[in-house]
Amino acid sequence: AQSVSQHNHHVILSEAASLELGCNYSYGGTVNLFWYVQYPGQHLQLLLKYFSGDPLVKGIKGFEAEFIKSKFSFNLRKPSVQWSDTAEYFCAVNVDFGNEKLTFGTGTRLTIIP
Amino acid sequence: DAGVIQSPRHEVTEMGQEVTLRCKPISGHNSLFWYRQTMMRGLELLIYFNNNVPIDDSGMPEDRFSAKMPNASFSTLKIQPSEPRDSAVYFCASSSGVGGSSYNEQFFGPGTRLTVL
């Protein structure tokens, strides 16, 4: 069965620092990849997604992620973080395109210090 | 749109009691998902429905858990009897469900925090 690993459980950064959150999945076939975010007190919401084409995808709020098939990775990046980026970030994978099932990682808590 | 609505938001119960969690999906959405979030296991899909029919229930932990979707606007997740290890946040999500594809964005509710003593 597929799985998703997010090795950074808690990341603390200062404002304006660059961000990279790791996401690795285990599945040998074609995948769809997602990043969801949960801001404090808010619902989980979609940040960005990759289905095919350009492996560098851009999402909301200046976030981007790069799919590297050879590394089974889909890392999330932002060149300059803001205090408002404090949230929990979840990577997810879908491997069955006729099925909407998502497999999530355990999440990374990001804390931005003003 | 009100978004996905879940009730109750918090539930505290004693071991052995029956617990029922409720979800109202976004109007017009055809797929509904139940997830469980714990510190140890993260966010896990328990079951999902498309057009009120269970499509994938491989994540339902055991017979104590059951889920129903009697109509397009309502679903329940029931735990009977509840155990302390069921303590978690339970999320409901819905998507347009068109073609049963993961292209459809899932919209999440606020979650129900369940504590079983």
PDB file of C-alpha atoms in Angstrom:
ATOM      1  CA  ALA A   1       0.000   0.000   0.000  1.00  0.00           C
ATOM      2  CA  GLN A   2       1.127   3.546  -0.634  1.00  0.00           C
ATOM      3  CA  SER A   3       2.414   5.741   2.179  1.00  0.00           C
ATOM      4  CA  VAL A   4       3.541   9.331   2.653  1.00  0.00           C
ATOM      5  CA  SER A   5       6.390  10.497   4.875  1.00  0.00           C
ATOM      6  CA  GLN A   6       6.851  13.962   6.255  1.00  0.00           C
ATOM      7  CA  HIS A   7      10.054  13.839   8.244  1.00  0.00           C
ATOM      8  CA  ASN A   8       9.868  17.353   9.674  1.00  0.00           C
ATOM      9  CA  HIS A   9       7.358  17.241  12.498  1.00  0.00           C
ATOM     10  CA  HIS A  10       7.858  20.810  13.711  1.00  0.00           C
ATOM     11  CA  VAL A  11       9.710  23.581  11.902  1.00  0.00           C
ATOM     12  CA  ILE A  12      10.398  26.977  13.431  1.00  0.00           C
ATOM     13  CA  LEU A  13      11.512  29.862  11.212  1.00  0.00           C
ATOM     14  CA  SER A  14      11.858  33.605  11.421  1.00  0.00           C
ATOM     15  CA  GLU A  15       9.885  35.846   9.101  1.00  0.00           C
ATOM     16  CA  ALA A  16      11.480  36.280   5.646  1.00  0.00           C
ATOM     17  CA  ALA A  17      13.328  32.980   5.918  1.00  0.00           C
ATOM     18  CA  SER A  18      13.008  30.485   3.078  1.00  0.00           C
ATOM     19  CA  LEU A  19      10.946  27.379   3.613  1.00  0.00           C
ATOM     20  CA  GLU A  20      11.188  23.834   2.361  1.00  0.00           C
ATOM     21  CA  LEU A  21       9.037  21.057   3.812  1.00  0.00           C
ATOM     22  CA  GLY A  22       9.836  17.533   2.792  1.00  0.00           C
ATOM     23  CA  CYS A  23       7.353  14.985   1.444  1.00  0.00           C
ATOM     24  CA  ASN A  24       8.206  11.524   0.174  1.00  0.00           C
ATOM     25  CA  TYR A  25       5.794   8.874  -0.981  1.00  0.00           C
ATOM     26  CA  SER A  26       6.149   5.168  -1.582  1.00  0.00           C
ATOM     27  CA  TYR A  27       4.448   3.991  -4.752  1.00  0.00           C
ATOM     28  CA  GLY A  28       5.998   2.908  -8.013  1.00  0.00           C
ATOM     29  CA  GLY A  29       3.281   3.994 -10.392  1.00  0.00           C
ATOM     30  CA  THR A  30       1.664   7.225 -11.490  1.00  0.00           C
ATOM     31  CA  VAL A  31       0.529   9.490  -8.690  1.00  0.00           C
ATOM     32  CA  ASN A  32      -1.428  12.640  -8.030  1.00  0.00           C
ATOM     33  CA  LEU A  33       0.076  14.756  -5.249  1.00  0.00           C
ATOM     34  CA  PHE A  34      -1.373  17.387  -2.941  1.00  0.00           C
ATOM     35  CA  TRP A  35      -0.465  19.774  -0.184  1.00  0.00           C
ATOM     36  CA  TYR A  36      -3.166  20.803   2.274  1.00  0.00           C
ATOM     37  CA  VAL A  37      -2.835  23.426   4.990  1.00  0.00           C
ATOM     38  CA  GLN A  38      -4.663  23.964   8.259  1.00  0.00           C
ATOM     39  CA  TYR A  39      -4.333  27.456   9.737  1.00  0.00           C
ATOM     40  CA  PRO A  40      -5.037  27.808  13.463  1.00  0.00           C
ATOM     41  CA  GLY A  41      -8.750  27.552  14.092  1.00  0.00           C
ATOM     42  CA  GLN A  42      -9.568  26.974  10.443  1.00  0.00           C
ATOM     43  CA  HIS A  43     -10.512  24.074   8.222  1.00  0.00           C
ATOM     44  CA  LEU A  44      -8.052  21.990   6.260  1.00  0.00           C
ATOM     45  CA  GLN A  45      -7.790  23.509   2.773  1.00  0.00           C
ATOM     46  CA  LEU A  46      -6.033  22.742  -0.482  1.00  0.00           C
ATOM     47  CA  LEU A  47      -2.764  24.604  -1.050  1.00  0.00           C
ATOM     48  CA  LEU A  48      -1.714  23.102  -4.383  1.00  0.00           C
ATOM     49  CA  LYS A  49      -1.834  19.905  -6.419  1.00  0.00           C
ATOM     50  CA  TYR A  50       0.091  18.071  -9.118  1.00  0.00           C
ATOM     51  CA  PHE A  51      -1.482  15.769 -11.697  1.00  0.00           C
ATOM     52  CA  SER A  52       0.753  15.895 -14.765  1.00  0.00           C
ATOM     53  CA  GLY A  53       2.838  18.207 -16.907  1.00  0.00           C
ATOM     54  CA  ASP A  54       5.196  20.788 -15.435  1.00  0.00           C
ATOM     55  CA  PRO A  55       6.636  19.233 -12.261  1.00  0.00           C
ATOM     56  CA  LEU A  56       6.856  22.665 -10.638  1.00  0.00           C
ATOM     57  CA  VAL A  57       3.400  23.677  -9.478  1.00  0.00           C
ATOM     58  CA  LYS A  58       2.344  26.935  -7.933  1.00  0.00           C
ATOM     59  CA  GLY A  59      -0.335  27.312  -5.339  1.00  0.00           C
ATOM     60  CA  ILE A  60      -1.956  29.976  -3.264  1.00  0.00           C
ATOM     61  CA  LYS A  61      -0.116  32.481  -1.072  1.00  0.00           C
ATOM     62  CA  GLY A  62       3.182  32.167  -2.900  1.00  0.00           C
ATOM     63  CA  PHE A  63       3.732  28.484  -2.238  1.00  0.00           C
ATOM     64  CA  GLU A  64       5.133  26.093  -4.808  1.00  0.00           C
ATOM     65  CA  ALA A  65       6.079  22.432  -4.900  1.00  0.00           C
ATOM     66  CA  GLU A  66       8.304  20.371  -7.143  1.00  0.00           C
ATOM     67  CA  PHE A  67       7.582  16.797  -8.135  1.00  0.00           C
ATOM     68  CA  ILE A  68      10.802  14.811  -8.552  1.00  0.00           C
ATOM     69  CA  LYS A  69       9.772  11.387  -9.748  1.00  0.00           C
ATOM     70  CA  SER A  70      13.208   9.818  -9.349  1.00  0.00           C
ATOM     71  CA  LYS A  71      13.234  10.792  -5.687  1.00  0.00           C
ATOM     72  CA  PHE A  72       9.549  10.060  -5.019  1.00  0.00           C
ATOM     73  CA  SER A  73       9.374  13.533  -3.557  1.00  0.00           C
ATOM     74  CA  PHE A  74       7.011  16.497  -3.619  1.00  0.00           C
ATOM     75  CA  ASN A  75       8.610  19.138  -1.423  1.00  0.00           C
ATOM     76  CA  LEU A  76       6.817  22.364  -0.569  1.00  0.00           C
ATOM     77  CA  ARG A  77       8.693  25.645  -0.830  1.00  0.00           C
ATOM     78  CA  LYS A  78       8.239  29.335  -0.217  1.00  0.00           C
ATOM     79  CA  PRO A  79      11.064  31.837  -0.717  1.00  0.00           C
ATOM     80  CA  SER A  80      10.072  34.183   2.109  1.00  0.00           C
ATOM     81  CA  VAL A  81       7.669  33.162   4.852  1.00  0.00           C
ATOM     82  CA  GLN A  82       5.338  35.423   6.802  1.00  0.00           C
ATOM     83  CA  TRP A  83       3.949  35.151  10.305  1.00  0.00           C
ATOM     84  CA  SER A  84       0.585  34.287   8.753  1.00  0.00           C
ATOM     85  CA  ASP A  85       2.073  31.090   7.303  1.00  0.00           C
ATOM     86  CA  THR A  86       2.025  29.561  10.765  1.00  0.00           C
ATOM     87  CA  ALA A  87      -0.047  26.423  10.267  1.00  0.00           C
ATOM     88  CA  GLU A  88       0.065  22.681   9.898  1.00  0.00           C
ATOM     89  CA  TYR A  89       0.920  21.355   6.446  1.00  0.00           C
ATOM     90  CA  PHE A  90      -0.110  17.971   5.096  1.00  0.00           C
ATOM     91  CA  CYS A  91       1.161  16.167   2.023  1.00  0.00           C
ATOM     92  CA  ALA A  92      -1.144  13.622   0.364  1.00  0.00           C
ATOM     93  CA  VAL A  93      -1.060  11.163  -2.513  1.00  0.00           C
ATOM     94  CA  ASN A  94      -3.666   9.524  -4.718  1.00  0.00           C
ATOM     95  CA  VAL A  95      -2.689   6.445  -6.717  1.00  0.00           C
ATOM     96  CA  ASP A  96      -5.980   5.188  -8.127  1.00  0.00           C
ATOM     97  CA  PHE A  97      -7.383   7.638 -10.569  1.00  0.00           C
ATOM     98  CA  GLY A  98     -10.828   6.109 -10.458  1.00  0.00           C
ATOM     99  CA  ASN A  99     -10.905   6.454  -6.699  1.00  0.00           C
ATOM    100  CA  GLU A 100     -10.787   9.667  -4.723  1.00  0.00           C
ATOM    101  CA  LYS A 101      -8.933   8.135  -1.783  1.00  0.00           C
ATOM    102  CA  LEU A 102      -6.116  10.300  -0.435  1.00  0.00           C
ATOM    103  CA  THR A 103      -3.311   8.981   1.749  1.00  0.00           C
ATOM    104  CA  PHE A 104      -1.957  11.727   4.001  1.00  0.00           C
ATOM    105  CA  GLY A 105       1.352  12.218   5.740  1.00  0.00           C
ATOM    106  CA  THR A 106       1.412  12.917   9.474  1.00  0.00           C
ATOM    107  CA  GLY A 107       1.817  16.636   8.912  1.00  0.00           C
ATOM    108  CA  THR A 108       4.422  19.286   9.658  1.00  0.00           C
ATOM    109  CA  ARG A 109       3.726  22.057  12.116  1.00  0.00           C
ATOM    110  CA  LEU A 110       5.253  25.324  10.958  1.00  0.00           C
ATOM    111  CA  THR A 111       5.790  28.135  13.431  1.00  0.00           C
ATOM    112  CA  ILE A 112       6.917  31.532  12.143  1.00  0.00           C
ATOM    113  CA  ILE A 113       8.496  33.865  14.642  1.00  0.00           C
ATOM    114  CA  PRO A 114       7.862  37.563  13.948  1.00  0.00           C
TER     115      PRO A 114
ATOM    116  CA  ASP B   1     -22.250  28.332   1.002  1.00  0.00           C
ATOM    117  CA  ALA B   2     -21.937  27.215   4.616  1.00  0.00           C
ATOM    118  CA  GLY B   3     -19.269  24.656   3.837  1.00  0.00           C
ATOM    119  CA  VAL B   4     -19.158  21.188   5.343  1.00  0.00           C
ATOM    120  CA  ILE B   5     -20.989  21.118   8.654  1.00  0.00           C
ATOM    121  CA  GLN B   6     -20.130  18.703  11.430  1.00  0.00           C
ATOM    122  CA  SER B   7     -21.763  18.110  14.780  1.00  0.00           C
ATOM    123  CA  PRO B   8     -21.026  17.984  17.573  1.00  0.00           C
ATOM    124  CA  ARG B   9     -17.763  19.939  17.604  1.00  0.00           C
ATOM    125  CA  HIS B  10     -16.694  18.302  20.858  1.00  0.00           C
ATOM    126  CA  GLU B  11     -17.826  15.054  22.403  1.00  0.00           C
ATOM    127  CA  VAL B  12     -16.755  13.571  25.716  1.00  0.00           C
ATOM    128  CA  THR B  13     -18.089  10.158  26.564  1.00  0.00           C
ATOM    129  CA  GLU B  14     -17.317   7.161  28.698  1.00  0.00           C
ATOM    130  CA  MET B  15     -15.931   3.901  27.481  1.00  0.00           C
ATOM    131  CA  GLY B  16     -18.664   1.580  26.265  1.00  0.00           C
ATOM    132  CA  GLN B  17     -21.057   4.310  25.218  1.00  0.00           C
ATOM    133  CA  GLU B  18     -22.341   4.758  21.689  1.00  0.00           C
ATOM    134  CA  VAL B  19     -21.104   7.825  19.838  1.00  0.00           C
ATOM    135  CA  THR B  20     -22.683   9.292  16.707  1.00  0.00           C
ATOM    136  CA  LEU B  21     -20.941  11.930  14.637  1.00  0.00           C
ATOM    137  CA  ARG B  22     -22.847  13.836  11.987  1.00  0.00           C
ATOM    138  CA  CYS B  23     -21.921  15.516   8.733  1.00  0.00           C
ATOM    139  CA  LYS B  24     -23.703  17.652   6.182  1.00  0.00           C
ATOM    140  CA  PRO B  25     -21.722  17.970   2.941  1.00  0.00           C
ATOM    141  CA  ILE B  26     -21.663  20.998   0.678  1.00  0.00           C
ATOM    142  CA  SER B  27     -24.847  21.129  -1.354  1.00  0.00           C
ATOM    143  CA  GLY B  28     -24.358  19.554  -4.784  1.00  0.00           C
ATOM    144  CA  HIS B  29     -21.327  17.525  -3.792  1.00  0.00           C
ATOM    145  CA  ASN B  30     -21.531  13.844  -4.613  1.00  0.00           C
ATOM    146  CA  SER B  31     -18.635  12.419  -2.600  1.00  0.00           C
ATOM    147  CA  LEU B  32     -18.301  12.380   1.173  1.00  0.00           C
ATOM    148  CA  PHE B  33     -15.293  11.312   3.215  1.00  0.00           C
ATOM    149  CA  TRP B  34     -14.728  10.463   6.878  1.00  0.00           C
ATOM    150  CA  TYR B  35     -11.190  10.887   8.234  1.00  0.00           C
ATOM    151  CA  ARG B  36      -9.652  10.339  11.659  1.00  0.00           C
ATOM    152  CA  GLN B  37      -6.686  12.344  12.914  1.00  0.00           C
ATOM    153  CA  THR B  38      -4.421  11.215  15.748  1.00  0.00           C
ATOM    154  CA  MET B  39      -0.946  12.238  16.809  1.00  0.00           C
ATOM    155  CA  MET B  40       0.437   8.791  16.144  1.00  0.00           C
ATOM    156  CA  ARG B  41      -1.183   7.979  12.812  1.00  0.00           C
ATOM    157  CA  GLY B  42      -1.916  11.389  11.342  1.00  0.00           C
ATOM    158  CA  LEU B  43      -4.915  11.811   9.041  1.00  0.00           C
ATOM    159  CA  GLU B  44      -6.433   8.516   7.885  1.00  0.00           C
ATOM    160  CA  LEU B  45      -9.334   7.928   5.543  1.00  0.00           C
ATOM    161  CA  LEU B  46     -11.944   5.729   7.195  1.00  0.00           C
ATOM    162  CA  ILE B  47     -14.567   5.521   4.455  1.00  0.00           C
ATOM    163  CA  TYR B  48     -15.838   7.438   1.485  1.00  0.00           C
ATOM    164  CA  PHE B  49     -19.153   7.527  -0.332  1.00  0.00           C
ATOM    165  CA  ASN B  50     -20.008   8.527  -3.864  1.00  0.00           C
ATOM    166  CA  ASN B  51     -23.677   9.172  -4.673  1.00  0.00           C
ATOM    167  CA  ASN B  52     -24.526   7.793  -1.205  1.00  0.00           C
ATOM    168  CA  VAL B  53     -22.828   4.452  -1.927  1.00  0.00           C
ATOM    169  CA  PRO B  54     -19.745   3.372   0.064  1.00  0.00           C
ATOM    170  CA  ILE B  55     -16.831   3.160  -2.374  1.00  0.00           C
ATOM    171  CA  ASP B  56     -13.870   2.480  -0.119  1.00  0.00           C
ATOM    172  CA  ASP B  57     -14.224   1.398   3.511  1.00  0.00           C
ATOM    173  CA  SER B  58     -10.816  -0.201   3.820  1.00  0.00           C
ATOM    174  CA  GLY B  59      -9.850   2.268   6.544  1.00  0.00           C
ATOM    175  CA  MET B  60     -12.692   1.434   8.912  1.00  0.00           C
ATOM    176  CA  PRO B  61     -10.823   0.054  11.930  1.00  0.00           C
ATOM    177  CA  GLU B  62     -13.214  -2.651  13.077  1.00  0.00           C
ATOM    178  CA  ASP B  63     -16.817  -3.683  13.467  1.00  0.00           C
ATOM    179  CA  ARG B  64     -17.368  -1.127  16.208  1.00  0.00           C
ATOM    180  CA  PHE B  65     -17.299   1.549  13.512  1.00  0.00           C
ATOM    181  CA  SER B  66     -20.103   2.025  11.026  1.00  0.00           C
ATOM    182  CA  ALA B  67     -21.015   4.796   8.601  1.00  0.00           C
ATOM    183  CA  LYS B  68     -24.168   5.569   6.721  1.00  0.00           C
ATOM    184  CA  MET B  69     -25.269   8.038   4.120  1.00  0.00           C
ATOM    185  CA  PRO B  70     -29.055   7.821   3.873  1.00  0.00           C
ATOM    186  CA  ASN B  71     -29.299  10.780   1.494  1.00  0.00           C
ATOM    187  CA  ALA B  72     -27.127  13.269  -0.358  1.00  0.00           C
ATOM    188  CA  SER B  73     -27.159  15.799   2.452  1.00  0.00           C
ATOM    189  CA  PHE B  74     -26.417  13.761   5.547  1.00  0.00           C
ATOM    190  CA  SER B  75     -23.998  11.153   6.849  1.00  0.00           C
ATOM    191  CA  THR B  76     -23.269   9.596  10.223  1.00  0.00           C
ATOM    192  CA  LEU B  77     -20.266   7.837  11.701  1.00  0.00           C
ATOM    193  CA  LYS B  78     -21.134   5.641  14.660  1.00  0.00           C
ATOM    194  CA  ILE B  79     -18.859   4.004  17.189  1.00  0.00           C
ATOM    195  CA  GLN B  80     -20.424   1.347  19.384  1.00  0.00           C
ATOM    196  CA  PRO B  81     -19.068   0.596  21.901  1.00  0.00           C
ATOM    197  CA  SER B  82     -16.510   3.383  22.164  1.00  0.00           C
ATOM    198  CA  GLU B  83     -13.035   2.823  23.622  1.00  0.00           C
ATOM    199  CA  PRO B  84     -10.372   5.264  24.875  1.00  0.00           C
ATOM    200  CA  ARG B  85      -8.205   4.518  21.819  1.00  0.00           C
ATOM    201  CA  ASP B  86     -10.975   6.003  19.638  1.00  0.00           C
ATOM    202  CA  SER B  87     -10.147   9.447  21.024  1.00  0.00           C
ATOM    203  CA  ALA B  88      -9.224  11.581  18.017  1.00  0.00           C
ATOM    204  CA  VAL B  89     -10.434  14.376  15.785  1.00  0.00           C
ATOM    205  CA  TYR B  90     -12.858  13.113  13.153  1.00  0.00           C
ATOM    206  CA  PHE B  91     -13.121  15.118   9.955  1.00  0.00           C
ATOM    207  CA  CYS B  92     -15.753  14.987   7.290  1.00  0.00           C
ATOM    208  CA  ALA B  93     -15.002  16.240   3.777  1.00  0.00           C
ATOM    209  CA  SER B  94     -16.924  16.464   0.542  1.00  0.00           C
ATOM    210  CA  SER B  95     -16.098  16.891  -3.127  1.00  0.00           C
ATOM    211  CA  SER B  96     -18.026  17.360  -6.323  1.00  0.00           C
ATOM    212  CA  GLY B  97     -17.382  13.684  -6.967  1.00  0.00           C
ATOM    213  CA  VAL B  98     -17.525  14.071 -10.718  1.00  0.00           C
ATOM    214  CA  GLY B  99     -16.206  10.894 -12.301  1.00  0.00           C
ATOM    215  CA  GLY B 100     -14.921   9.644  -8.959  1.00  0.00           C
ATOM    216  CA  SER B 101     -11.623  11.306  -9.710  1.00  0.00           C
ATOM    217  CA  SER B 102      -9.042  12.741  -7.380  1.00  0.00           C
ATOM    218  CA  TYR B 103      -9.115  15.846  -9.602  1.00  0.00           C
ATOM    219  CA  ASN B 104     -11.995  16.880  -7.381  1.00  0.00           C
ATOM    220  CA  GLU B 105     -10.852  19.049  -4.487  1.00  0.00           C
ATOM    221  CA  GLN B 106     -11.929  17.830  -1.088  1.00  0.00           C
ATOM    222  CA  PHE B 107     -13.446  20.469   1.215  1.00  0.00           C
ATOM    223  CA  PHE B 108     -13.104  19.731   4.893  1.00  0.00           C
ATOM    224  CA  GLY B 109     -15.360  20.436   7.828  1.00  0.00           C
ATOM    225  CA  PRO B 110     -14.151  21.784  11.188  1.00  0.00           C
ATOM    226  CA  GLY B 111     -13.907  18.347  12.763  1.00  0.00           C
ATOM    227  CA  THR B 112     -15.329  16.700  15.874  1.00  0.00           C
ATOM    228  CA  ARG B 113     -12.945  16.257  18.783  1.00  0.00           C
ATOM    229  CA  LEU B 114     -13.883  12.989  20.495  1.00  0.00           C
ATOM    230  CA  THR B 115     -12.623  12.066  23.949  1.00  0.00           C
ATOM    231  CA  VAL B 116     -13.472   8.650  25.336  1.00  0.00           C
ATOM    232  CA  LEU B 117     -12.745   8.338  29.052  1.00  0.00           C
TER     233      LEU B 117
END
